[in-house]
Short mmCIF file of C-alpha atoms and ligand atoms in Angstrom, two decimals:
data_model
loop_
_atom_site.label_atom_id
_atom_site.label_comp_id
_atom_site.label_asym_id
_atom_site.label_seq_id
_atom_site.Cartn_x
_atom_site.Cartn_y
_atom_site.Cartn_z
CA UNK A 1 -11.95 34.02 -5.51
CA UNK A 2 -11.99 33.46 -1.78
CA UNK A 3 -10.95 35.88 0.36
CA UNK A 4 -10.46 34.13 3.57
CA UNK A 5 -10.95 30.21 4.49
CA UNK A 6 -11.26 29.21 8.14
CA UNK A 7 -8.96 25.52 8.36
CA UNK A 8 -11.31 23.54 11.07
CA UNK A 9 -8.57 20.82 11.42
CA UNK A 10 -5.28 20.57 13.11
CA UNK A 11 -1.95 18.62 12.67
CA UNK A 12 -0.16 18.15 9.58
CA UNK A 13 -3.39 18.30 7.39
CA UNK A 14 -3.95 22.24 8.88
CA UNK A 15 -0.73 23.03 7.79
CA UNK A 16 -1.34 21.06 4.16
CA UNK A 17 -4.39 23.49 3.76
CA UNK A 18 -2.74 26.49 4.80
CA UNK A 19 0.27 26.17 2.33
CA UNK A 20 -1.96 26.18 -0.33
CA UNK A 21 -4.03 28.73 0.64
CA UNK A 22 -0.67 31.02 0.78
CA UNK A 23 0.24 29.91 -2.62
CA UNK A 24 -2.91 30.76 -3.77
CA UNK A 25 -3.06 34.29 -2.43
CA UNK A 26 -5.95 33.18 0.14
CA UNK A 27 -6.22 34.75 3.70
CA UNK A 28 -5.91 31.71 6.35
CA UNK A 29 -7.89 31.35 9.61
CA UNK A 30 -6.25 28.34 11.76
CA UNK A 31 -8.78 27.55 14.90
CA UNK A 32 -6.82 25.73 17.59
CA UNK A 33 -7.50 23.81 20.67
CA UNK A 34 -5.63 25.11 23.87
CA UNK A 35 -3.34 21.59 23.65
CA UNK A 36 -2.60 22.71 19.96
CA UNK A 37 -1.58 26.79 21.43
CA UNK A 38 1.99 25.82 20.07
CA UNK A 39 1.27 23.74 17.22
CA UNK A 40 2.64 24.85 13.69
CA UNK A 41 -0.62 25.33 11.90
CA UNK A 42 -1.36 28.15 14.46
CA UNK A 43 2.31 29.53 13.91
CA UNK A 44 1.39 29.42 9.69
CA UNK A 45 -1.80 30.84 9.67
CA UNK A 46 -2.65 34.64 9.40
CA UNK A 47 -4.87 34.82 11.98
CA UNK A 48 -5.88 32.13 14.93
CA UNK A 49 -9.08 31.80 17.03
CA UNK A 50 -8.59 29.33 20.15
CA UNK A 51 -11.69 27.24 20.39
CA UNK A 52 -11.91 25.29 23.47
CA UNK A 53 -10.20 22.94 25.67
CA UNK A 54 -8.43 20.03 24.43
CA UNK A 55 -11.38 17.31 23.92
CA UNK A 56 -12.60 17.28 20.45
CA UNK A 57 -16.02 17.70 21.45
CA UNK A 58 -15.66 20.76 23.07
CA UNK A 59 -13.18 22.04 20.68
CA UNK A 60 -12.66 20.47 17.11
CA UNK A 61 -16.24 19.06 16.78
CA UNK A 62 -18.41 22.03 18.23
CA UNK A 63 -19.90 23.47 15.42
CA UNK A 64 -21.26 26.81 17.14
CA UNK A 65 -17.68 27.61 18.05
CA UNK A 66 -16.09 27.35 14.88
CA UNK A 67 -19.16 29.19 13.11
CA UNK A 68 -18.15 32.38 15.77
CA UNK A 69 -14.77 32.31 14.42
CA UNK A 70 -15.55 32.13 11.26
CA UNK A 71 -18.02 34.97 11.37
CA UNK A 72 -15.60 37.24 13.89
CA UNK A 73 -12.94 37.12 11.21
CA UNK A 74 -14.70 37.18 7.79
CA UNK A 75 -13.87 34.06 6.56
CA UNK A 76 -15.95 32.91 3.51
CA UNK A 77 -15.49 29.07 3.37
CA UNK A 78 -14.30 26.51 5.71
CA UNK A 79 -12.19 23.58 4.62
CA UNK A 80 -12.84 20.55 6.87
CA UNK A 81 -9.81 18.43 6.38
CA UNK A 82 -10.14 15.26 6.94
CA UNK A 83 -11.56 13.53 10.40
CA UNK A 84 -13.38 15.82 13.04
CA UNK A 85 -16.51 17.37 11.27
CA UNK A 86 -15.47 16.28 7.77
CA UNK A 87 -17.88 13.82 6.45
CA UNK A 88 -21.24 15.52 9.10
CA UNK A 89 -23.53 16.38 7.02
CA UNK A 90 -25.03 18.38 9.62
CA UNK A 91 -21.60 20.51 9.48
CA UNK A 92 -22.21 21.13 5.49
CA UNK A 93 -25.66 22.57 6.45
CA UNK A 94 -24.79 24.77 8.82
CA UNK A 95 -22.41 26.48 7.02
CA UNK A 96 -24.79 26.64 3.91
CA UNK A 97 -26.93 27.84 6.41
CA UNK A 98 -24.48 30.87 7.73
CA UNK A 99 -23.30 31.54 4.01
CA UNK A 100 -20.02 29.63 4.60
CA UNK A 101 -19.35 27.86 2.01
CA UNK A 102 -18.33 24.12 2.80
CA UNK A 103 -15.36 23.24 0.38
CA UNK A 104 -17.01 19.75 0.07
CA UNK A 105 -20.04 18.40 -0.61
CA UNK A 106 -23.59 18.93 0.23
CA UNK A 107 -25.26 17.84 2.70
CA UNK A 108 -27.56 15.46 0.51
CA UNK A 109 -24.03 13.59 -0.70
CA UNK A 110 -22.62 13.58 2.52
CA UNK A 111 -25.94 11.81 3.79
CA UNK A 112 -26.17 9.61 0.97
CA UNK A 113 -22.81 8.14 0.95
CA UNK A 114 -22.56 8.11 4.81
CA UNK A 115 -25.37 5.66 5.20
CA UNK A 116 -23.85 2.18 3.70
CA UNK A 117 -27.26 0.97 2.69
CA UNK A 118 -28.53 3.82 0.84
CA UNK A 119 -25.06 4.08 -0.82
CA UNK A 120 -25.39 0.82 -2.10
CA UNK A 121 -28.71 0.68 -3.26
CA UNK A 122 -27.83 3.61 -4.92
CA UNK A 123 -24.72 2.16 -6.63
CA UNK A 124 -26.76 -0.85 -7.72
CA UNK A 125 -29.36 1.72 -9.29
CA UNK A 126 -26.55 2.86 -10.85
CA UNK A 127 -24.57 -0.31 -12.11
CA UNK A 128 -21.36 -0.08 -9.86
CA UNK A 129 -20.29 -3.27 -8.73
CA UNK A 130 -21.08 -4.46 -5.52
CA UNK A 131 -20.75 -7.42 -2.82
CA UNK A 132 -23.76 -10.24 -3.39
CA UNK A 133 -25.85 -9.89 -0.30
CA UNK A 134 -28.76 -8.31 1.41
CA UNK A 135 -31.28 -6.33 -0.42
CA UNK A 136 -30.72 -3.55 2.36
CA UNK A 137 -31.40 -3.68 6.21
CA UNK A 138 -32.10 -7.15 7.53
CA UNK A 139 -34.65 -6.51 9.85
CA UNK A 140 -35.02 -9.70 11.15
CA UNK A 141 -32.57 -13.02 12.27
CA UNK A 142 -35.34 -15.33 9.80
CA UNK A 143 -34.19 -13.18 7.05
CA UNK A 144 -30.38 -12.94 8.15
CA UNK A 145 -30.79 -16.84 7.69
CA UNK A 146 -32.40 -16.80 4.07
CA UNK A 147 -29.61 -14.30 2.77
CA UNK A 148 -27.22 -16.43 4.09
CA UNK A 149 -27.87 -19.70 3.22
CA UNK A 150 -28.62 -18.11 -0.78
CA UNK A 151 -25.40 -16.46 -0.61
CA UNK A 152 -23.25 -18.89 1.16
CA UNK A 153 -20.79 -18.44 3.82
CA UNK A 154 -18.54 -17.12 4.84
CA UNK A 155 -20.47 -13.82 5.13
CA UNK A 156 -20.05 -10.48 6.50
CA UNK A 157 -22.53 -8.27 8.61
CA UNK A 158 -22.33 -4.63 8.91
CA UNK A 159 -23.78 -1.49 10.37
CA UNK A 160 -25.44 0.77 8.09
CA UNK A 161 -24.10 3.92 10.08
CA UNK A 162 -20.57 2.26 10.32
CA UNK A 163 -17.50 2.21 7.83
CA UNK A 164 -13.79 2.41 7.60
CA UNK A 165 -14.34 -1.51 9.28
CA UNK A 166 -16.46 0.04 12.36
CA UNK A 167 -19.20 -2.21 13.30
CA UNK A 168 -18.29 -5.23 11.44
CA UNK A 169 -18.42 -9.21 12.01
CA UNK A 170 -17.43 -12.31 9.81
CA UNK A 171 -19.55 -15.16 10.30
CA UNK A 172 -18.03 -18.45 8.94
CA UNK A 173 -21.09 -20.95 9.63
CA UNK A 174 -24.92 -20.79 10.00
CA UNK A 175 -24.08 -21.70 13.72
CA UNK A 176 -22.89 -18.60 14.60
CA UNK A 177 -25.33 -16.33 12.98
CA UNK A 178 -27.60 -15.69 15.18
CA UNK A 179 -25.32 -14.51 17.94
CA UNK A 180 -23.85 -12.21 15.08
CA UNK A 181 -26.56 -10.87 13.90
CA UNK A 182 -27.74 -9.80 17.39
CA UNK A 183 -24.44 -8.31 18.71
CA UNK A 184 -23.66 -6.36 15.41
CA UNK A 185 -27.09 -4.71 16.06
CA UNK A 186 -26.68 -4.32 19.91
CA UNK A 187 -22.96 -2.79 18.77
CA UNK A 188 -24.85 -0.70 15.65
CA UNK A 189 -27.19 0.78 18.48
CA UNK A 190 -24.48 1.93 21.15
CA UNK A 191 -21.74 2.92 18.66
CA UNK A 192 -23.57 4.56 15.97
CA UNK A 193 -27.10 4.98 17.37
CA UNK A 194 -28.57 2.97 14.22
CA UNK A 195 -29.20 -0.98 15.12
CA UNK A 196 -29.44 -1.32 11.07
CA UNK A 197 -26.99 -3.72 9.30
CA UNK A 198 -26.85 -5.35 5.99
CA UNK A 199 -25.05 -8.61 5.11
CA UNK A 200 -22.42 -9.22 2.80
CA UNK A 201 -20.66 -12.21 1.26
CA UNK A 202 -17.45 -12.21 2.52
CA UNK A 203 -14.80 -11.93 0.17
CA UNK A 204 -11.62 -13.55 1.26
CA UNK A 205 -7.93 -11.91 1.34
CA UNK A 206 -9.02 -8.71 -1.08
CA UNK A 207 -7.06 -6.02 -1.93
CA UNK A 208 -8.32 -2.31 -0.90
CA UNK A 209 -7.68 0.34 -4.10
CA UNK A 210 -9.80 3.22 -4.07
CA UNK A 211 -10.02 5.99 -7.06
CA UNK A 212 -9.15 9.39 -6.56
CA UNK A 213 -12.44 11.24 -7.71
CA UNK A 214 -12.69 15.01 -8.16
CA UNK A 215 -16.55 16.80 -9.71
CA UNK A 216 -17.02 20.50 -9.75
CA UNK A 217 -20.20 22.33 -9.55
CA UNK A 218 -21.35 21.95 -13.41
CA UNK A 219 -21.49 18.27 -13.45
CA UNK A 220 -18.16 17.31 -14.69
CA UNK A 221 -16.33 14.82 -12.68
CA UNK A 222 -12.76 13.10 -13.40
CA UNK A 223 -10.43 10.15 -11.39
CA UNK A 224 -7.11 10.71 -10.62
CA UNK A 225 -6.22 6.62 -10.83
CA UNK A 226 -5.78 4.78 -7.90
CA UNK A 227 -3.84 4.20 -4.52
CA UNK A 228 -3.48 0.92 -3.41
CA UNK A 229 -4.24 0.90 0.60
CA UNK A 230 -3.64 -2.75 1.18
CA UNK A 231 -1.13 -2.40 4.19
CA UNK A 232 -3.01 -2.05 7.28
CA UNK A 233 -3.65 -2.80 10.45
CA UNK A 234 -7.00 -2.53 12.77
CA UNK A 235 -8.20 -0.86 9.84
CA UNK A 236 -5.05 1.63 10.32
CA UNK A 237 -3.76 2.30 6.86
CA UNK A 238 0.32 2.09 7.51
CA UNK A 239 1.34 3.01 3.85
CA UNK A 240 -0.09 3.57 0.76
CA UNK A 241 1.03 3.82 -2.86
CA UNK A 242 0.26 4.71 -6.76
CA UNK A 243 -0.04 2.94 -8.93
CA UNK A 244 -1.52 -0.28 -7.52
CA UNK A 245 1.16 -3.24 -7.81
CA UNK A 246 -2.10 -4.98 -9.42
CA UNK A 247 -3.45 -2.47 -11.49
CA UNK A 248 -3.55 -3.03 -15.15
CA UNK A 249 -4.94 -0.02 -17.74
CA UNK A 250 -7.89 -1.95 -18.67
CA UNK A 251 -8.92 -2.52 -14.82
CA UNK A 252 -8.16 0.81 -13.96
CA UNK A 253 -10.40 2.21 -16.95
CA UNK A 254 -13.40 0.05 -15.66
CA UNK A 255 -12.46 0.87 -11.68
CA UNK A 256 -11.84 4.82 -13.01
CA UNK A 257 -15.62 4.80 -14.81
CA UNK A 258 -17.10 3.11 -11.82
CA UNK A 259 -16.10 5.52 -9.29
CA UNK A 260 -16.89 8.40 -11.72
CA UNK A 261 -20.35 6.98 -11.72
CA UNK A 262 -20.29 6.50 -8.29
CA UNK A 263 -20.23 10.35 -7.58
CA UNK A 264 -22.34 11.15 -10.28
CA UNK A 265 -25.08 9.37 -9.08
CA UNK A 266 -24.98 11.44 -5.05
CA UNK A 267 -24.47 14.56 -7.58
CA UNK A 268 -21.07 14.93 -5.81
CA UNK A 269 -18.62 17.83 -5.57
CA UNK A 270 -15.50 18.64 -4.69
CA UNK A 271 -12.46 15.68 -3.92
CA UNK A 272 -13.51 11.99 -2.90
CA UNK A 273 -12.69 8.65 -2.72
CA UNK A 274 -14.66 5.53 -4.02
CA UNK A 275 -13.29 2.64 -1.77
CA UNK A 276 -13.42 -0.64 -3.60
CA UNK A 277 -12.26 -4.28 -2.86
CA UNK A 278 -10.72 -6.31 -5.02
CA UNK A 279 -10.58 -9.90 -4.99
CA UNK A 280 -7.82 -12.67 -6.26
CA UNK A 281 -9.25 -12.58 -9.85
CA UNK A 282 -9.52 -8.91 -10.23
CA UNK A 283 -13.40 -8.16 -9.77
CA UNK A 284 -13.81 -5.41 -7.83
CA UNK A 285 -16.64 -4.10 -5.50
CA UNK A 286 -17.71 -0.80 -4.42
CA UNK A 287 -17.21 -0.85 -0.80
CA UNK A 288 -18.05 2.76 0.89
CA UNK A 289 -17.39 6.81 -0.46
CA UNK A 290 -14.70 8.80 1.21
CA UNK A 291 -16.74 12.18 1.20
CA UNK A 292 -13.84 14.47 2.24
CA UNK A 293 -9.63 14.87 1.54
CA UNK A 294 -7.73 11.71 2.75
CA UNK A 295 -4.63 11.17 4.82
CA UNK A 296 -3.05 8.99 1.71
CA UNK A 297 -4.21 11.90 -1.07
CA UNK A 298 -0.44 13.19 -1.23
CA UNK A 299 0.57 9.54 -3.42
CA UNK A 300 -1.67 11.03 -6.40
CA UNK A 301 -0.64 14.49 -5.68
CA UNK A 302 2.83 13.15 -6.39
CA UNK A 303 2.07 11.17 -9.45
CA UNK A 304 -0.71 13.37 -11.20
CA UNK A 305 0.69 16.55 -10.59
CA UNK A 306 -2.36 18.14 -9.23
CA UNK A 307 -2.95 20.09 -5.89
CA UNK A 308 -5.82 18.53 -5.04
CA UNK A 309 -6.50 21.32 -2.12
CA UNK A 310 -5.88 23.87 -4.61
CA UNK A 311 -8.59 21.30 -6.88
CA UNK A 312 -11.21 21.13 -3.88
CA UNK A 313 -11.04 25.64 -3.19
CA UNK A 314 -11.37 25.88 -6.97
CA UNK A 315 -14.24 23.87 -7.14
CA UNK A 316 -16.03 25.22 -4.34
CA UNK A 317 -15.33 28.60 -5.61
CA UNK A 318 -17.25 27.57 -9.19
CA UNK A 319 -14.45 26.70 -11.38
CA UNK A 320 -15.15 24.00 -13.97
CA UNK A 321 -13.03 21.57 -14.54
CA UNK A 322 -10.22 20.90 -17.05
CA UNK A 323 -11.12 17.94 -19.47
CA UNK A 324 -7.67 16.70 -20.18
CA UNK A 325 -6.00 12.92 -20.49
CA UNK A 326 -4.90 11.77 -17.19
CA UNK A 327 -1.34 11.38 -16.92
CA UNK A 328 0.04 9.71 -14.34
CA UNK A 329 4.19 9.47 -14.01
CA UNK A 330 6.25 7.10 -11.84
CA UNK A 331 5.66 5.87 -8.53
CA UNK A 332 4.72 6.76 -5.12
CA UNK A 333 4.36 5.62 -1.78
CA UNK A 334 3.48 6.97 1.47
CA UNK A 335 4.24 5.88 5.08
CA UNK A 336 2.82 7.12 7.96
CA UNK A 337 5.28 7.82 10.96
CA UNK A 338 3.11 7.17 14.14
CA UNK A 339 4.13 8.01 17.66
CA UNK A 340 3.33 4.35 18.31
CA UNK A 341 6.41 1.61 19.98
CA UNK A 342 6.05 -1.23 17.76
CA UNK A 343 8.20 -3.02 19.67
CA UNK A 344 5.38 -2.95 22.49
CA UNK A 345 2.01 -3.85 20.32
CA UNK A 346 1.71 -0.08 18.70
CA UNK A 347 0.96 1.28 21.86
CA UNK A 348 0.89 5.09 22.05
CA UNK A 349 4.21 7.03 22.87
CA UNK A 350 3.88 10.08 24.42
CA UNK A 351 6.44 13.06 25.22
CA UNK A 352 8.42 15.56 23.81
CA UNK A 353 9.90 15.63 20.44
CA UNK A 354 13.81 16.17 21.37
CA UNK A 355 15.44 15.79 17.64
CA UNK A 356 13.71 15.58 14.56
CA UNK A 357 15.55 15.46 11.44
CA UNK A 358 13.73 15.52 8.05
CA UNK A 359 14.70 13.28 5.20
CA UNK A 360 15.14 15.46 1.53
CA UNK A 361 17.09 15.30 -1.53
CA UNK A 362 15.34 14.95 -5.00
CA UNK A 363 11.04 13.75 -4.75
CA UNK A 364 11.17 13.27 -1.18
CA UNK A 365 8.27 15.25 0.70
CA UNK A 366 7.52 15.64 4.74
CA UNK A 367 4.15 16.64 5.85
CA UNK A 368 4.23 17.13 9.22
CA UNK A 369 3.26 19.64 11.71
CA UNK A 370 5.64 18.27 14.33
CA UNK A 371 9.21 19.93 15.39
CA UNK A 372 11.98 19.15 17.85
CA UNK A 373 10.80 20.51 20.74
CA UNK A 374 7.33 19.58 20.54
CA UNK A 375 5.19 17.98 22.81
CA UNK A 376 2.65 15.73 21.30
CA UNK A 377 -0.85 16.06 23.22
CA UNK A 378 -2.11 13.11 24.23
CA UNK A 379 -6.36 14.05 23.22
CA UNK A 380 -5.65 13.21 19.52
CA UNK A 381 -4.75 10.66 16.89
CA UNK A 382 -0.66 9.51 17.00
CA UNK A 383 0.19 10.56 13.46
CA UNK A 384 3.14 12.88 13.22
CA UNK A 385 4.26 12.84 9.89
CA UNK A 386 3.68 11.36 6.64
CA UNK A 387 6.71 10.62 4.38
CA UNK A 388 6.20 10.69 0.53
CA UNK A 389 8.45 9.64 -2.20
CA UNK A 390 7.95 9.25 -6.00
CA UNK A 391 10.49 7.60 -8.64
CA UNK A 392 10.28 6.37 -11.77
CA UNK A 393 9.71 2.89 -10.94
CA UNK A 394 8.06 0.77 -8.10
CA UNK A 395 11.36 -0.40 -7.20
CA UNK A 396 13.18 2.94 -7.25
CA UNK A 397 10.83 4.28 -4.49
CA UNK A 398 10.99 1.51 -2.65
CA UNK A 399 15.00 2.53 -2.27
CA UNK A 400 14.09 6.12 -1.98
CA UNK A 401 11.99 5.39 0.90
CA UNK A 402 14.45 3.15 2.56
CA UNK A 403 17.10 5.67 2.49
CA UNK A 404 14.35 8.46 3.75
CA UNK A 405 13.46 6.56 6.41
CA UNK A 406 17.16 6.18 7.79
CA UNK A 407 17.43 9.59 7.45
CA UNK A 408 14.68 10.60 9.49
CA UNK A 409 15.77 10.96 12.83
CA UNK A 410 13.39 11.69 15.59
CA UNK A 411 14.37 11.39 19.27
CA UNK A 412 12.60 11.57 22.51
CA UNK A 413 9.07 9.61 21.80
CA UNK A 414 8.92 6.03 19.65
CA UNK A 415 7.88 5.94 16.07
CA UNK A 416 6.99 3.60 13.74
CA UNK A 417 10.13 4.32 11.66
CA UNK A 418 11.53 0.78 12.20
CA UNK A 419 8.69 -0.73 11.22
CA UNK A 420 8.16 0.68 8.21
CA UNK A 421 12.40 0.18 6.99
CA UNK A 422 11.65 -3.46 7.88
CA UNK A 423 8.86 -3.56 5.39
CA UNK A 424 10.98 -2.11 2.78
CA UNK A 425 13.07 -5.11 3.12
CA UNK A 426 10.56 -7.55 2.72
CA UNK A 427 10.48 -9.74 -0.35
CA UNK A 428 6.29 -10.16 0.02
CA UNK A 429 6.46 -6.08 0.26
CA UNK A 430 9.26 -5.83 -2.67
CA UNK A 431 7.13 -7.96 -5.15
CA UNK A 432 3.97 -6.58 -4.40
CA UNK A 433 2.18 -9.58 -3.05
CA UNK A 434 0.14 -8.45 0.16
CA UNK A 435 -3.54 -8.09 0.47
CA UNK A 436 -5.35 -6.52 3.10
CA UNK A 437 -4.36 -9.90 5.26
CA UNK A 438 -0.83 -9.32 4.97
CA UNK A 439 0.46 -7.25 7.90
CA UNK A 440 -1.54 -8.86 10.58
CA UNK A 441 -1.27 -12.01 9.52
CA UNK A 442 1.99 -13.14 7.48
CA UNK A 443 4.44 -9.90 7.72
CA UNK A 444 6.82 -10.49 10.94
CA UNK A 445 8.31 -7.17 12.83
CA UNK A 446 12.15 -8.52 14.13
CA UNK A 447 12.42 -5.95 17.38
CA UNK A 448 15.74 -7.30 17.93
CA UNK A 449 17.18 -6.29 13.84
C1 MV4 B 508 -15.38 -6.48 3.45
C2 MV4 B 508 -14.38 -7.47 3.53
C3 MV4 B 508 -14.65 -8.70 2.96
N1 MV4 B 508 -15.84 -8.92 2.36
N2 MV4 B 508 -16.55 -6.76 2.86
C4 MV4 B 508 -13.16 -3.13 6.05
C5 MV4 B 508 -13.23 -1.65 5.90
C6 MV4 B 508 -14.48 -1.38 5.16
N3 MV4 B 508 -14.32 -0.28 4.28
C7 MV4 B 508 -14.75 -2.64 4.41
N4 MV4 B 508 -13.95 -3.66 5.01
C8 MV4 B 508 -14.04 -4.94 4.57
N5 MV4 B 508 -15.20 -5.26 3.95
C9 MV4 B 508 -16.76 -7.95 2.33
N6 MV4 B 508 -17.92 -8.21 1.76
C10 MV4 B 508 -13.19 -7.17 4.16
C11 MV4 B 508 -13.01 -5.89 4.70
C12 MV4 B 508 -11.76 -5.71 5.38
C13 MV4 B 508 -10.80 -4.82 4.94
C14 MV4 B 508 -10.99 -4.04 3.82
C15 MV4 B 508 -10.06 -3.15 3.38
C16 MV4 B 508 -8.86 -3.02 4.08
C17 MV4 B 508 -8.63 -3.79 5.20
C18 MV4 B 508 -9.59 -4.69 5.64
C19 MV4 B 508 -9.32 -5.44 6.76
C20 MV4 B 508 -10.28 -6.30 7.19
C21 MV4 B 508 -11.48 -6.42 6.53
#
């Protein structure tokens, strides 16, 4: 058993970590930037090591720091979270390194998965279900042209260093291609310092669903079904949900086994997430691996009835895992409360918390790290809260959530409460008929309602 684990996160996902460490019977080191000094996670943890000034780079991100605070308090493991140094696989051997143990993967699997083109050759080797396209890096615009005109258009180029939608571009006729080509590389270079990109056919209006993986040490490694990430926007999921309104058992069987695959073949450990797309007739593709805990895992937490922090500090401390059916009961959905104006393009609101009231009553759950009173620092990302229900039925938490959402009252910044009540009411939303399209494109935000 661990001792003591140093959190190198901050925000709601801190706090996630630290709860479970408590329940546990773990020690908890929080590390904080000097913007964070009043921030819950701080407040929660036994002890706190200030690392820096408020950028991320000098704070957050700088490895040498948090390696001094985890070797002035004793702390045997670190737990990344998610964002920040979560998916370097630099970070992974450095702590190997120091004798920290990394509650995630290795560095190899982190490596593997991070580099798009080695991930899917790998997944190919390994008979997981990818997009038709490039055999690798397309090193040249002559064979950018032969891909493309075998495959067809429309296509889709992207950087092998990139993910998550970074360094992507959609080219709809052999026209355009070379113009592509040459400013997803130029982009590939500055962004990611790697000019290499791959093509892709481009599949039209899919769905996003990834699989909730978790391996241990010994081999063994299990899903935990699906969430259905559809609703986004600039590649900013807005809510997610389990089960998938599309999911059937057979698909998720076949999606389960693929993913499952997926990690065996990077010899993976700990939680992850195998991304896939799925088009109008059901085929799905692997799409990228999510090599750390995710903003959305709470949805399967709810339905599955695992911890999957406690999961991840188990694993990483040796444990096998259990080989039992998986059950998965009822519904859930997340949304993600953003200090963002939607009324004003989802631009960033700053300020002071002055009221915030937290919805409850039977399966509703807050994580949050915010309070009234607090002052949200402007160096970081704008989520404040995630709101998770679970029902019985699709249409049950639908209602829950609508109900949680007018009960959560938060005063002093903008959210994106409104937003997310008017997508409860909307019949697209209700019947489950959205694809990845669907926000930016069709779904309509009324200011005025
Ligand atoms: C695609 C695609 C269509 N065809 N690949 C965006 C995030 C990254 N993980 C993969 N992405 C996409 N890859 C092919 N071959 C469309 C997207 C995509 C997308 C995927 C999931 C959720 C939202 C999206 C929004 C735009 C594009």
């Amino acid at each position: 058993m661990f001792n003591k684990i140093l959190v190198a996160n901050r925000g709601e996902i801190a706090l996630r970590i630290i709860r479970t460490c408590k329940e546990m019977g773990i020690k908890t080191v929080a590390v904080y930037s000097t913007a964070d000094a009043d921030s819950l996670h701080v407040k929660f943890a036994d002890e706190a090591v200030c690392i820096g000034p408020p950028a991320s780079k000098e704070s957050y991100l700088k490895i040498p720091s948090l390696l001094a605070a985890a070797e002035i308090t004793n702390a045997e493991a670190i737990h990344p979270g998610y964002g920040f140094l979560s998916e370097k696989a630099e970070f992974s051997r450095i702590c190997a390194e120091h004798d920290i143990k990394f509650i995630g993967p290795s560095p190899d699997s982190i490596a593997r998965m991070g580099n798009k083109t080695m991930a899917k050759e790998t997944m190919i080797n390994n008979n997981v279900p990818v997009v038709p396209g490039s055999d690798g890096v397309v090193e040249s615009i002559e064979d950018a042209r032969k891909v493309c005109n075998d495959i067809g258009y429309p296509v889709i180029i992207k950087a092998s260093s990139g993910g998550g939608g970074r360094g992507m571009r959609i080219v709809h006729e052999e026209e355009n291609l070379q113009k592509s080509y040459s400013m997803c590389k130029q982009e590939a270079k500055s962004a990611f310092d790697d000019p290499d990109v791959y093509i892709e056919k481009f599949v039209e209006d899919p769905h996003h669903v990834e699989i909730q993986i978790l391996a241990d040490q010994h081999g063994n490694v299990i899903h935990l079904g699906e969430r259905d990430c559809s609703l986004q926007r600039r590649h900013q999921k807005i809510l997610e949900e389990s089960p998938s309104p599309l999911m059937t058992p057979e698909l998720r069987e076949e999606m389960g086994q693929s993913a499952i695959d997926a990690a065996k073949s990077v010899d993976y450990e700990g939680a992850g997430t195998v991304e896939f797309l799925v088009d109008k007739d059901k085929n799905f593709y692997f799409m990228e691996m999510n090599t750390r805990i995710q903003v959305e895992h709470p949805v399967t937490e709810e339905i599955t009835n695992y911890d999957l922090v406690a999961e991840q500090i188990k694993v990483a401390m040796g444990q096998k895992l259990e080989d039992k059916e998986l059950k998965m009961r009822g519904h859930a959905i997340e949304c993600r409360i953003n200090a963002e104006d939607p009324e004003h393009n989802f631009r960033p609101s700053a300020g002071t918390i002055e009221v915030f009231h937290t919805p409850g009553g039977h399966s509703v759950r807050v994580d949050t790290h915010a309070y009234a009173g607090y002052r949200i620092p402007p160096h970081y990302d704008s989520m404040i809260a995630k709101l998770i229900v679970s029902a019985p039925t699709r249409e049950d938490a639908i209602k829950r959530m609508r109900r949680s959402l007018e009960e959560f009252i938060i005063e002093g910044i903008k959210t994106t409460i409104p937003y997310h009540i008017q997508l409860m009411d909307d019949e697209n939303f209700q019947k489950g008929t959205f694809n990845t399209k669907y926000l930016e494109e069709k779904f309509n935000f009324n200011p005025d309602k």
